[in-house]
mmCIF file with all atom_site columns, C-alpha atoms in Angstrom:
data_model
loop_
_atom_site.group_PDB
_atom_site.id
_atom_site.type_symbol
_atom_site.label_atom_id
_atom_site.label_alt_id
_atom_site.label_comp_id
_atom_site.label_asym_id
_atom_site.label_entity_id
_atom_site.label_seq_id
_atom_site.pdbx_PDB_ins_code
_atom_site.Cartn_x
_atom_site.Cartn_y
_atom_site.Cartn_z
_atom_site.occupancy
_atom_site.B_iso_or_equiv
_atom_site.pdbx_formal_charge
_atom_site.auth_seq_id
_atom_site.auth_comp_id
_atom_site.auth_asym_id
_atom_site.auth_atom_id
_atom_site.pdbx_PDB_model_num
ATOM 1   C CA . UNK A 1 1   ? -36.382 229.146 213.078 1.00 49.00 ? 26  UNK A CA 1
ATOM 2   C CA . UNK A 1 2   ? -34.456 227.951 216.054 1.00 48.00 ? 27  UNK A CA 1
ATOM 3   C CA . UNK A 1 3   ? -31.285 226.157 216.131 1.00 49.00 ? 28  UNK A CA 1
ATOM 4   C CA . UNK A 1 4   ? -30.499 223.970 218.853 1.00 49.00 ? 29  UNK A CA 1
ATOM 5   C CA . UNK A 1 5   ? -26.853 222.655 219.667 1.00 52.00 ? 30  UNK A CA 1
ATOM 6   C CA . UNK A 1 6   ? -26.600 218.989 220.664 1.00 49.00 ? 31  UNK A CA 1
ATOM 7   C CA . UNK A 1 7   ? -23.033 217.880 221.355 1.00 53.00 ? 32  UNK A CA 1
ATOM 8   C CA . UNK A 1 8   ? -21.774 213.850 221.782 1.00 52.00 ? 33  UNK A CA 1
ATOM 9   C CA . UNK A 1 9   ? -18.581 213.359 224.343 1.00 53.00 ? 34  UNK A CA 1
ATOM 10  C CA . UNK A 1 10  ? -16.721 210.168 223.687 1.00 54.00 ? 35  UNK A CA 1
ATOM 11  C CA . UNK A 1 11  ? -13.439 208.617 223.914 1.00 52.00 ? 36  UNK A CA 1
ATOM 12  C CA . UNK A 1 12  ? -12.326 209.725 220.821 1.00 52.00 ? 37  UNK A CA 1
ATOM 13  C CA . UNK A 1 13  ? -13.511 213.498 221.244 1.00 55.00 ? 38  UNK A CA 1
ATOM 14  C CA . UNK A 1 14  ? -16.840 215.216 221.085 1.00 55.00 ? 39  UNK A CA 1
ATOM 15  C CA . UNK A 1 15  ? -18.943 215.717 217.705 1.00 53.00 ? 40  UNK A CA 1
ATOM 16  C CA . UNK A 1 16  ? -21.488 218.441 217.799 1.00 54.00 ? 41  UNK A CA 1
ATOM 17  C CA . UNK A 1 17  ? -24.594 219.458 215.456 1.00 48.00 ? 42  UNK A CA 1
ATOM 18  C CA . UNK A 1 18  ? -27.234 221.943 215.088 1.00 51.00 ? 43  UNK A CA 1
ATOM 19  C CA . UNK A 1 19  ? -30.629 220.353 214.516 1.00 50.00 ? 44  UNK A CA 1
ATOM 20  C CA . UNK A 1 20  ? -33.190 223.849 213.410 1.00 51.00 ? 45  UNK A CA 1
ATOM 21  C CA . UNK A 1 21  ? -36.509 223.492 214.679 1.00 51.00 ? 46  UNK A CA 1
ATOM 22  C CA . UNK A 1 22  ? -39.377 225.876 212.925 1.00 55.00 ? 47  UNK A CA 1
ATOM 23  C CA . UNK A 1 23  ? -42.409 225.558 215.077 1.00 51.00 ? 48  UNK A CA 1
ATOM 24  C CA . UNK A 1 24  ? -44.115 227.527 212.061 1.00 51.00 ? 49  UNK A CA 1
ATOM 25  C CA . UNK A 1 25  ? -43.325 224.938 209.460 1.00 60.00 ? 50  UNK A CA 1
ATOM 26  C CA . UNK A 1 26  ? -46.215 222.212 208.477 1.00 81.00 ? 51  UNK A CA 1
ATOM 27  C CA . UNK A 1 27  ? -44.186 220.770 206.024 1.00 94.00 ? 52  UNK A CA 1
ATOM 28  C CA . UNK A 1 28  ? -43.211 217.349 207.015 1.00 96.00 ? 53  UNK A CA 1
ATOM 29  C CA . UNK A 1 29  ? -40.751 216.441 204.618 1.00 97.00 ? 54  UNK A CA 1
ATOM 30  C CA . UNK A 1 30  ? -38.943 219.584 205.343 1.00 97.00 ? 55  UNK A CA 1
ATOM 31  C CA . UNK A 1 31  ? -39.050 218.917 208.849 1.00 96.00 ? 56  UNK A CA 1
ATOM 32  C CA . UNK A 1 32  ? -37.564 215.615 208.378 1.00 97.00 ? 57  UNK A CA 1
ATOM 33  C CA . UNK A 1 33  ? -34.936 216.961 206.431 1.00 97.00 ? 58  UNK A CA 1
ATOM 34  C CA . UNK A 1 34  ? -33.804 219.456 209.038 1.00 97.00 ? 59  UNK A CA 1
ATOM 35  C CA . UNK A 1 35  ? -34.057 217.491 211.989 1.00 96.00 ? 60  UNK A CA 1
ATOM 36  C CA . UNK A 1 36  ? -33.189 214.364 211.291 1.00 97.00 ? 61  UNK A CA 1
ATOM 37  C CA . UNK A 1 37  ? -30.490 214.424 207.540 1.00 98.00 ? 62  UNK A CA 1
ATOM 38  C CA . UNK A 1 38  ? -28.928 217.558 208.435 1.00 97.00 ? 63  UNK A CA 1
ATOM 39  C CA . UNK A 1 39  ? -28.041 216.521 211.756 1.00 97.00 ? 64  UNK A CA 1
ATOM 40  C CA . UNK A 1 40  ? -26.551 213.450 210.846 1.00 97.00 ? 65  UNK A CA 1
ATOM 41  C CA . UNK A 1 41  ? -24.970 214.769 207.803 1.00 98.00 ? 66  UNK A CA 1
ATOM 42  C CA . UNK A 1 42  ? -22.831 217.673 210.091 1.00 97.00 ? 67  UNK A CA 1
ATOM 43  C CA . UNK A 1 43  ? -22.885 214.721 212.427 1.00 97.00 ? 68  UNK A CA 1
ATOM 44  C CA . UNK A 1 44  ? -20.223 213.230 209.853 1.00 96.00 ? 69  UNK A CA 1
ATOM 45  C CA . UNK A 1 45  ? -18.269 216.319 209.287 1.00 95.00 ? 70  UNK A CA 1
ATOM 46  C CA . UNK A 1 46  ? -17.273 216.611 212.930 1.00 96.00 ? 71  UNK A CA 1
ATOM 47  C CA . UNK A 1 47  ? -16.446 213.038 213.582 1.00 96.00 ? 72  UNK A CA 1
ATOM 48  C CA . UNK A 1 48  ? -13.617 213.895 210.236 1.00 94.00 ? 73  UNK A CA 1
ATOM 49  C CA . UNK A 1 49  ? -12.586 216.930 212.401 1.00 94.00 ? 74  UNK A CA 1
ATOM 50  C CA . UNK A 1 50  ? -12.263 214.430 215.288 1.00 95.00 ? 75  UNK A CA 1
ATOM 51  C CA . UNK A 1 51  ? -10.394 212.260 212.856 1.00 93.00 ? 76  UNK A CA 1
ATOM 52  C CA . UNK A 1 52  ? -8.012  214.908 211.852 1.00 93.00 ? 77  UNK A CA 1
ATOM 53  C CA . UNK A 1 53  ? -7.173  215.767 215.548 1.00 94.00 ? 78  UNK A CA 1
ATOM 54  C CA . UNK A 1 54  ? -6.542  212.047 216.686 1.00 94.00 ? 79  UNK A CA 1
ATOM 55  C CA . UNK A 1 55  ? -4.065  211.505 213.356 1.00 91.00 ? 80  UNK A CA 1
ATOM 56  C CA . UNK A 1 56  ? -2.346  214.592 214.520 1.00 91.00 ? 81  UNK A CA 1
ATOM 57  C CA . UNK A 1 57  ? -1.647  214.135 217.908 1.00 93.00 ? 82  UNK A CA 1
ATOM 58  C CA . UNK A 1 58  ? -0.564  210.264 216.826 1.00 92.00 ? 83  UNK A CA 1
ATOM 59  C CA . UNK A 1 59  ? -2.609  208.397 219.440 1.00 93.00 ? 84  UNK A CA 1
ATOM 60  C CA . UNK A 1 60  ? -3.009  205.397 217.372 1.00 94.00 ? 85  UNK A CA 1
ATOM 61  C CA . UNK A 1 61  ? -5.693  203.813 220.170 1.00 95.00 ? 86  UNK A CA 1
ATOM 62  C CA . UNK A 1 62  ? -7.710  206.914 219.900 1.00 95.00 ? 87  UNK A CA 1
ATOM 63  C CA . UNK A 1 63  ? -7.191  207.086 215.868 1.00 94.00 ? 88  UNK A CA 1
ATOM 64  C CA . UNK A 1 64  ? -8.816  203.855 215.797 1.00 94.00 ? 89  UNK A CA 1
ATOM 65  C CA . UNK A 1 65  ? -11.687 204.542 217.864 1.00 95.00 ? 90  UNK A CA 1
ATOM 66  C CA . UNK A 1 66  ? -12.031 207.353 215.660 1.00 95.00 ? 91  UNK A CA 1
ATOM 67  C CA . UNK A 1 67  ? -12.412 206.026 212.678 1.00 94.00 ? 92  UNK A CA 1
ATOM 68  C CA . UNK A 1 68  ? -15.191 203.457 213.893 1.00 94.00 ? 93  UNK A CA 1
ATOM 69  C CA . UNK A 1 69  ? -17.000 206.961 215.164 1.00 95.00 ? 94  UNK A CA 1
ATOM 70  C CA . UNK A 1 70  ? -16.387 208.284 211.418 1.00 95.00 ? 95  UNK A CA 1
ATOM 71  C CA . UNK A 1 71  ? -17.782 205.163 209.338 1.00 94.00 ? 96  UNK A CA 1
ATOM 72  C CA . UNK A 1 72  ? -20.597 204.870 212.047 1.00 96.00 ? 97  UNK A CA 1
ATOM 73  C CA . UNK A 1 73  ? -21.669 208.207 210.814 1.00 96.00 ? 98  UNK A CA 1
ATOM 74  C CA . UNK A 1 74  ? -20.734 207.810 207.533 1.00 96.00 ? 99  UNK A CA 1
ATOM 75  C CA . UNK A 1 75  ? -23.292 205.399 206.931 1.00 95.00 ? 100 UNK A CA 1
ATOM 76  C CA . UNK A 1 76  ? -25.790 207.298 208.772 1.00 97.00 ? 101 UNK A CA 1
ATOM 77  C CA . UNK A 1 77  ? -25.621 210.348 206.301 1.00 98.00 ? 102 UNK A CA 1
ATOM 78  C CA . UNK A 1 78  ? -25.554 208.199 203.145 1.00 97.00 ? 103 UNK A CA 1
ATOM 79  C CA . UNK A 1 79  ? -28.194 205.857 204.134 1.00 97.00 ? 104 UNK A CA 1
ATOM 80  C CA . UNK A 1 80  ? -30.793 209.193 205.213 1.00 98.00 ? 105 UNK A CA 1
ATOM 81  C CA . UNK A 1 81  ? -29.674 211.206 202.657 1.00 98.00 ? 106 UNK A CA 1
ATOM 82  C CA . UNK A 1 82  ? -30.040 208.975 199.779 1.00 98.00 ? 107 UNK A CA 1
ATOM 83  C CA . UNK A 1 83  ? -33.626 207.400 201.570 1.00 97.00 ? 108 UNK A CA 1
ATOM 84  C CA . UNK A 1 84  ? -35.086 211.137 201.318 1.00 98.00 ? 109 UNK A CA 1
ATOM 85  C CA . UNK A 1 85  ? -36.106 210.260 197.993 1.00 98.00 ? 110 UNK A CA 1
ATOM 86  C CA . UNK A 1 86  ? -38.291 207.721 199.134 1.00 97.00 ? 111 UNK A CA 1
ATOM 87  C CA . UNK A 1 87  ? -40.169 209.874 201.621 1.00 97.00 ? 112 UNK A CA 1
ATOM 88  C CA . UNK A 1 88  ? -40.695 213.036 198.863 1.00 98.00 ? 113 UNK A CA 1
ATOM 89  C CA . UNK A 1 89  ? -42.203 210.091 196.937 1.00 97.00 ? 114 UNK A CA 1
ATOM 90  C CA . UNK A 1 90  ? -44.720 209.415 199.745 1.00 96.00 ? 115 UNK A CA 1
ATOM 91  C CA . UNK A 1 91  ? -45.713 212.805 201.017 1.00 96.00 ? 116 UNK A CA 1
ATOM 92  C CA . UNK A 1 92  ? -45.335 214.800 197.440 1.00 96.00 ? 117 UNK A CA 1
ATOM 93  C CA . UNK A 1 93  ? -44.869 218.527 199.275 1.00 97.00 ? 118 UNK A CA 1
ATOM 94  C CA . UNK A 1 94  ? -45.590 221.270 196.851 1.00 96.00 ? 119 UNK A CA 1
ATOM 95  C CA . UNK A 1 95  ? -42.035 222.179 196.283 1.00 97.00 ? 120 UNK A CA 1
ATOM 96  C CA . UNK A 1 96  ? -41.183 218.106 194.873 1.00 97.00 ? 121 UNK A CA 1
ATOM 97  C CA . UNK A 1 97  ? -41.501 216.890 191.560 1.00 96.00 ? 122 UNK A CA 1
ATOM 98  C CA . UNK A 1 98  ? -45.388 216.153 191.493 1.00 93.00 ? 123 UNK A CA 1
ATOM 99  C CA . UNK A 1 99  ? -48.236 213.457 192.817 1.00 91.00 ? 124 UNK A CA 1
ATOM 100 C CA . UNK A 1 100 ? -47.493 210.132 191.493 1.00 91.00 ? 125 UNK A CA 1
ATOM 101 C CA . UNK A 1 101 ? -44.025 209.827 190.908 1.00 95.00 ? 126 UNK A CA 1
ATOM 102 C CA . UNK A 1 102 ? -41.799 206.681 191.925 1.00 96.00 ? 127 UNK A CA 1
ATOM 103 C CA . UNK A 1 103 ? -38.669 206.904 194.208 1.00 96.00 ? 128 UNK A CA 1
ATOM 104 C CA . UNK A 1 104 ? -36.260 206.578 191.052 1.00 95.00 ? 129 UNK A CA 1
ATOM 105 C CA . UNK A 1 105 ? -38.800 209.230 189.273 1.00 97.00 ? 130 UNK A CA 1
ATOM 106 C CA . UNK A 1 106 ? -37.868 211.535 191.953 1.00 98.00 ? 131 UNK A CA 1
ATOM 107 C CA . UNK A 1 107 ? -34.303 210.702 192.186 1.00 96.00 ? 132 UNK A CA 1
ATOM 108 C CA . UNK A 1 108 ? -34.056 211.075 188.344 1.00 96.00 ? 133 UNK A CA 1
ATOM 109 C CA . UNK A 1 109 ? -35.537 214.467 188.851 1.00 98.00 ? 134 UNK A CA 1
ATOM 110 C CA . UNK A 1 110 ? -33.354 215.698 191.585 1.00 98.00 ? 135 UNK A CA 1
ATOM 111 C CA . UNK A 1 111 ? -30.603 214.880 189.455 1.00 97.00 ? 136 UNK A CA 1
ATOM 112 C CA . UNK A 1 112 ? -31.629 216.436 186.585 1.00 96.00 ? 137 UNK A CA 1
ATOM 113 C CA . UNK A 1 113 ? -32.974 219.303 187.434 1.00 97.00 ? 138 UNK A CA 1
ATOM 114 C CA . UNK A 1 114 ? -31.212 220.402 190.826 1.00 97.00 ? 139 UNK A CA 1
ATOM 115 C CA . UNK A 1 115 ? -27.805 218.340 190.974 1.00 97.00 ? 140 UNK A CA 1
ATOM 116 C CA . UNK A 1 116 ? -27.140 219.234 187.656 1.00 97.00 ? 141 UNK A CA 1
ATOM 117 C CA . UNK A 1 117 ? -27.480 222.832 188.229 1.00 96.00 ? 142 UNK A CA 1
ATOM 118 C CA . UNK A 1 118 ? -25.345 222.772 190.943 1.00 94.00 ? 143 UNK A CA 1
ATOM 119 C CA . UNK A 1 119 ? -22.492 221.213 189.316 1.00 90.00 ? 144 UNK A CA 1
ATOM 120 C CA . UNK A 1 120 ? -23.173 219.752 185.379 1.00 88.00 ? 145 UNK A CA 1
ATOM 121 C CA . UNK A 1 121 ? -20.327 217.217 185.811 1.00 88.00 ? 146 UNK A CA 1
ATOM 122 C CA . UNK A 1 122 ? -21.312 216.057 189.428 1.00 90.00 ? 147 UNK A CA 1
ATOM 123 C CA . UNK A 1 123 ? -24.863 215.237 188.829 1.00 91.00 ? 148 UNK A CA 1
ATOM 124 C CA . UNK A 1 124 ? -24.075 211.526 188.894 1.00 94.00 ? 149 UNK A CA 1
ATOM 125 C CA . UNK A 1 125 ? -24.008 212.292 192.973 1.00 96.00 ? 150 UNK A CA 1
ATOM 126 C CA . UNK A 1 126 ? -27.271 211.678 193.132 1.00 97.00 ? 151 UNK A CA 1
ATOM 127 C CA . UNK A 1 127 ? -26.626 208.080 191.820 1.00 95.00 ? 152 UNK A CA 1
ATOM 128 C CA . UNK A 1 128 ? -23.058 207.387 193.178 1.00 95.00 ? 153 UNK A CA 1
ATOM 129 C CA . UNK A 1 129 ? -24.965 207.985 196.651 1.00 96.00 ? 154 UNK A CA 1
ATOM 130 C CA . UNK A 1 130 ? -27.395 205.375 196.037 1.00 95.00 ? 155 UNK A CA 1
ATOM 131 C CA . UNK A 1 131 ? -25.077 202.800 195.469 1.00 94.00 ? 156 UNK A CA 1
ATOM 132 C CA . UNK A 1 132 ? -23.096 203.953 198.546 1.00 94.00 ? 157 UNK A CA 1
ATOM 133 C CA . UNK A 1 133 ? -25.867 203.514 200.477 1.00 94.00 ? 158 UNK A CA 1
ATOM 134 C CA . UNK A 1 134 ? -26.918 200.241 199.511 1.00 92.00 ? 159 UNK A CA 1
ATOM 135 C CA . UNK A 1 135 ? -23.869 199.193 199.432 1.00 91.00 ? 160 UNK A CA 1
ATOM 136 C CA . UNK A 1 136 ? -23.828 200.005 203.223 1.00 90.00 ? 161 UNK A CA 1
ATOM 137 C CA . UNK A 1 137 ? -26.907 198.239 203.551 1.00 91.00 ? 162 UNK A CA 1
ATOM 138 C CA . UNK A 1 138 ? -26.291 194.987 202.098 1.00 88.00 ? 163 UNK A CA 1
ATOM 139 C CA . UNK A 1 139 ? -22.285 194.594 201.691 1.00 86.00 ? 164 UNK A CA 1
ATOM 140 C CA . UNK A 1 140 ? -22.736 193.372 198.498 1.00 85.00 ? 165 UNK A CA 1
ATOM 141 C CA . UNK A 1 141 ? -24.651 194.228 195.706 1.00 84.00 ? 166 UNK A CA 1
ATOM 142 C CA . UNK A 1 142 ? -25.401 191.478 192.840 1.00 80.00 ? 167 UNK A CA 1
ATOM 143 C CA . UNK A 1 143 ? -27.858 193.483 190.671 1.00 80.00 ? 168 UNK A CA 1
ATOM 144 C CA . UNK A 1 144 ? -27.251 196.769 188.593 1.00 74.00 ? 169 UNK A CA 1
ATOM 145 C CA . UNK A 1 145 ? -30.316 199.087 188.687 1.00 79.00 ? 170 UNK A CA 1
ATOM 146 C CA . UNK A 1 146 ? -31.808 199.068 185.225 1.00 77.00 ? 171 UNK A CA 1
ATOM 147 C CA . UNK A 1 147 ? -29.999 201.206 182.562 1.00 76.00 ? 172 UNK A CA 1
ATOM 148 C CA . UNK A 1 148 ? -26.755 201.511 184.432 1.00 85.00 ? 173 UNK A CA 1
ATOM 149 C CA . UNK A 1 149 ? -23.767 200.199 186.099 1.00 85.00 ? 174 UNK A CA 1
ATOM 150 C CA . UNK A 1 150 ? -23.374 200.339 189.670 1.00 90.00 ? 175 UNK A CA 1
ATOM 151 C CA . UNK A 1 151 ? -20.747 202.827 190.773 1.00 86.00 ? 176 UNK A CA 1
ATOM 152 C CA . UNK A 1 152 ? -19.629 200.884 194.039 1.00 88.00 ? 177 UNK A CA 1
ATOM 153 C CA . UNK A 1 153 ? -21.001 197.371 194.417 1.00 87.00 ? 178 UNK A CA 1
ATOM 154 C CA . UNK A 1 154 ? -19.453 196.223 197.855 1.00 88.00 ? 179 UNK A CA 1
ATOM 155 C CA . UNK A 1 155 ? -19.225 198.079 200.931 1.00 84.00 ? 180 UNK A CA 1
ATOM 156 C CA . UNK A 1 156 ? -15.436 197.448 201.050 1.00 87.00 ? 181 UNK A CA 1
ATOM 157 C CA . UNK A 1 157 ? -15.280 200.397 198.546 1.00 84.00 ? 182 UNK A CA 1
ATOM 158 C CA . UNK A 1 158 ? -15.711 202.848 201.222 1.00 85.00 ? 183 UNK A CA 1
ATOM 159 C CA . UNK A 1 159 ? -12.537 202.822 203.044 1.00 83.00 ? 184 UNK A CA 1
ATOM 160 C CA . UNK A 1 160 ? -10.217 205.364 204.998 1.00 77.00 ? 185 UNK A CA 1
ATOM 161 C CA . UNK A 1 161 ? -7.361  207.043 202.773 1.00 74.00 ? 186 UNK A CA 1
ATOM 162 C CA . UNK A 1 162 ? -5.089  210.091 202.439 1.00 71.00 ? 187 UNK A CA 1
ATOM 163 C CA . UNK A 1 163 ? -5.185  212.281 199.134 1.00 61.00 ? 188 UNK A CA 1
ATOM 164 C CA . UNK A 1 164 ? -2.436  213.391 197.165 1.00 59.00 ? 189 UNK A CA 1
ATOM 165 C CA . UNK A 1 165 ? -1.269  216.589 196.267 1.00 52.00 ? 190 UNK A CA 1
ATOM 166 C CA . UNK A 1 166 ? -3.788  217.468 192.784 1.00 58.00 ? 191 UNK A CA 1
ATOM 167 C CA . UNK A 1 167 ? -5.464  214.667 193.721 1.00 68.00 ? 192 UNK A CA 1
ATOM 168 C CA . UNK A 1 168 ? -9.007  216.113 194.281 1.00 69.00 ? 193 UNK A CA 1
ATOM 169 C CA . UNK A 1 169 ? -10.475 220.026 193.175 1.00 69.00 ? 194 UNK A CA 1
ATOM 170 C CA . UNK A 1 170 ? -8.840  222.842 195.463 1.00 61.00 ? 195 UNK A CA 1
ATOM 171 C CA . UNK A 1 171 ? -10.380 222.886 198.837 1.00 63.00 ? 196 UNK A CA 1
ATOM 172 C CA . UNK A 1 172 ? -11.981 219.318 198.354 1.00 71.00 ? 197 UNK A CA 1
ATOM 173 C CA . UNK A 1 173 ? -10.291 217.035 200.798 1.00 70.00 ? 198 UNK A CA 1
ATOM 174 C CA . UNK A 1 174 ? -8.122  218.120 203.785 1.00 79.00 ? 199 UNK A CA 1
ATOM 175 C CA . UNK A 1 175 ? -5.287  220.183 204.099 1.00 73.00 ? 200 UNK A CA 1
ATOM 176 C CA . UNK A 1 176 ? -2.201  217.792 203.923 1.00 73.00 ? 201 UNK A CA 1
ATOM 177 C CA . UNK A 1 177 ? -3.605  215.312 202.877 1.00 74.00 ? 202 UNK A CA 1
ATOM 178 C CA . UNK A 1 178 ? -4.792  213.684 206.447 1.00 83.00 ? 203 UNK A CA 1
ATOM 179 C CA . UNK A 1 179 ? -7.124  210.268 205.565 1.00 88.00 ? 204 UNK A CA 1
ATOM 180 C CA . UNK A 1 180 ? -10.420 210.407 205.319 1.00 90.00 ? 205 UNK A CA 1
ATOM 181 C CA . UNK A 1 181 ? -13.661 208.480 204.097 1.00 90.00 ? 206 UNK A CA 1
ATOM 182 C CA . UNK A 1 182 ? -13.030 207.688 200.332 1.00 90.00 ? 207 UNK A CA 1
ATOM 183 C CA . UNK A 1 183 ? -15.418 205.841 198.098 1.00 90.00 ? 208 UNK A CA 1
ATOM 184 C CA . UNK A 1 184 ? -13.310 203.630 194.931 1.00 89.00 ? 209 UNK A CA 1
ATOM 185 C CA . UNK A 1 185 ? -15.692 202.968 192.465 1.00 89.00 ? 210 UNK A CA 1
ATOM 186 C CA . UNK A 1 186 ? -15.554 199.736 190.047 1.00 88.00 ? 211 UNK A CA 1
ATOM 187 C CA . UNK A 1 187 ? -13.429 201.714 187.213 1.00 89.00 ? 212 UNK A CA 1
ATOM 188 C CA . UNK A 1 188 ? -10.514 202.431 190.286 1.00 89.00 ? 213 UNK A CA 1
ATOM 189 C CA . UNK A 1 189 ? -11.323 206.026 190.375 1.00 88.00 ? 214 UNK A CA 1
ATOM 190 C CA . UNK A 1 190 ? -11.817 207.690 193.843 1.00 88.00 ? 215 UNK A CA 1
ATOM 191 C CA . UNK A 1 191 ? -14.539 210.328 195.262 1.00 89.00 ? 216 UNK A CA 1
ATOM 192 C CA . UNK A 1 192 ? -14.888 212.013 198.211 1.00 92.00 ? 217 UNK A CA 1
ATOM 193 C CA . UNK A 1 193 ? -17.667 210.324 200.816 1.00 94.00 ? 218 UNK A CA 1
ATOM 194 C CA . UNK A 1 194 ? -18.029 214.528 201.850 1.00 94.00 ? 219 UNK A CA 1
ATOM 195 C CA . UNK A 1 195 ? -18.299 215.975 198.203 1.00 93.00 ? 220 UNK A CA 1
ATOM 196 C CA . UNK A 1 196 ? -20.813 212.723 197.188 1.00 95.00 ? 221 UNK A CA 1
ATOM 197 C CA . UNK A 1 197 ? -22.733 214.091 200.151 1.00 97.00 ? 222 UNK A CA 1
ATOM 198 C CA . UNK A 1 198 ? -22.463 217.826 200.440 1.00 96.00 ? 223 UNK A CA 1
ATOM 199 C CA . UNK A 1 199 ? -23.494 218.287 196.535 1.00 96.00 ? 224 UNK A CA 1
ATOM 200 C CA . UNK A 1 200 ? -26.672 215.881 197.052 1.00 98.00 ? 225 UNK A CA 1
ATOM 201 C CA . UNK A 1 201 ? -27.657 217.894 200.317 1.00 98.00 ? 226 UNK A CA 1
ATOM 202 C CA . UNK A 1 202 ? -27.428 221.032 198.122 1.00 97.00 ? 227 UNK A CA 1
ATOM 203 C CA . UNK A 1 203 ? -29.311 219.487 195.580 1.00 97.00 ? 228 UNK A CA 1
ATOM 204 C CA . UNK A 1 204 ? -32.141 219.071 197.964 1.00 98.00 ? 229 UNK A CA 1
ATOM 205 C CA . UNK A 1 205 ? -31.779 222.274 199.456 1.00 98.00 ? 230 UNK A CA 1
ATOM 206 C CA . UNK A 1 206 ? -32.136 224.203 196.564 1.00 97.00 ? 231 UNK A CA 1
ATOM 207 C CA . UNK A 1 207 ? -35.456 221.607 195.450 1.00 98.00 ? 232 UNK A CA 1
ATOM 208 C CA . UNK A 1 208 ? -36.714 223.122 198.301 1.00 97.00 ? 233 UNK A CA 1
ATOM 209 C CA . UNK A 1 209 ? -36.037 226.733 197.240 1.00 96.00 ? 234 UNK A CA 1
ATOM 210 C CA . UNK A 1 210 ? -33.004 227.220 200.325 1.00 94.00 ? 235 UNK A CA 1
ATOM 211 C CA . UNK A 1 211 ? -30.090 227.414 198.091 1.00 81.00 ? 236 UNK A CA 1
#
């Protein structure tokens, strides 16, 4: 396995990510995974480091600028995360849920069996992600999936906001409080755009037996 630092200079600071290459590995939906979702997902992370900086030095220009750089990869990660499911569907690779399953088959799956484990009262991730990313997609959503409400239903539910003290578990969002990507779902209550993806990305990770 080899990892390979790429690193993007811009106006409003420089966002860096490892994409690991494995010249060994025939599996392509692994390959996709760590090439192309990984990278975008860390992608995300550093463009909320960049965010912190520029609110702390008080550029107000630069903040801006950041936070175009932040939702730009925001939707990135949500929309290749969540799409994963589709391309498991397609290529079944011996460590997914079988031959002949659909895409919501396989999402169902990864959030039963792998989200779940994870976390038993954040398995919904799987499905809050999915309406983030359409969301994203289509700015507004007019149709519930069968058998359940959408979570978010507009992309103006993914917004930019500081967290109070309590607010989230310990360690969730950023020290102090600084603003960052927050999804508000129909019922008014907030999650984290990073926790929504981190706990999916596990959730694959440990499908694939790399937990």
């Amino acid at each position: 396995m080899a990892l390979v630092t790429i690193r993007l200079q811009g106006e409003a600071g420089s966002v860096s990510y490892l994409v690991m290459t494995d010249p060994t590995n025939h599996d392509p939906a692994i390959a996709h995974f760590d090439e192309i979702i990984l990278p975008a997902i860390e992608s995300y992370f550093e463009a909320e480091n960049c965010l912190s900086s520029a609110v702390q030095a008080g550029d107000e220009k630069v903040i801006n600028t950041t936070r175009l750089m932040v939702m730009r990869t925001a939707r990135t990660a949500a929309i290749e995360l969540h799409q994963f499911s589709d391309r498991v569907a397609k290529l079944c690779p011996a460590w997914g849920p079988g031959h002949g399953q659909s895409v919501e088959q396989v999402r169902q799956w990864l959030r039963v069996v792998h989200a779940a484990a994870i976390s038993s009262d954040r398995s919904d991730e799987v499905l809050v992600l999915q309406d983030i990313a359409d969301a994203m997609k289509h700015a507004q959503l007019d149709h519930a999936p069968r058998g359940r409400e959408r979570f978010v239903d507009t992309d103006k539910a993914v917004l930019f906001f500081g967290s109070g003290f309590g607010e989230f578990g310990f360690g969730e969002a950023k020290y102090g409080g600084v603003e960052q990507v927050m999804v508000v779902q129909s019922d008014g209550t907030k999650r984290l755009l990073s926790s929504t993806l981190d706990i999916v990305k596990s959730a694959w990770l440990r499908a694939m037996g790399r937990d």
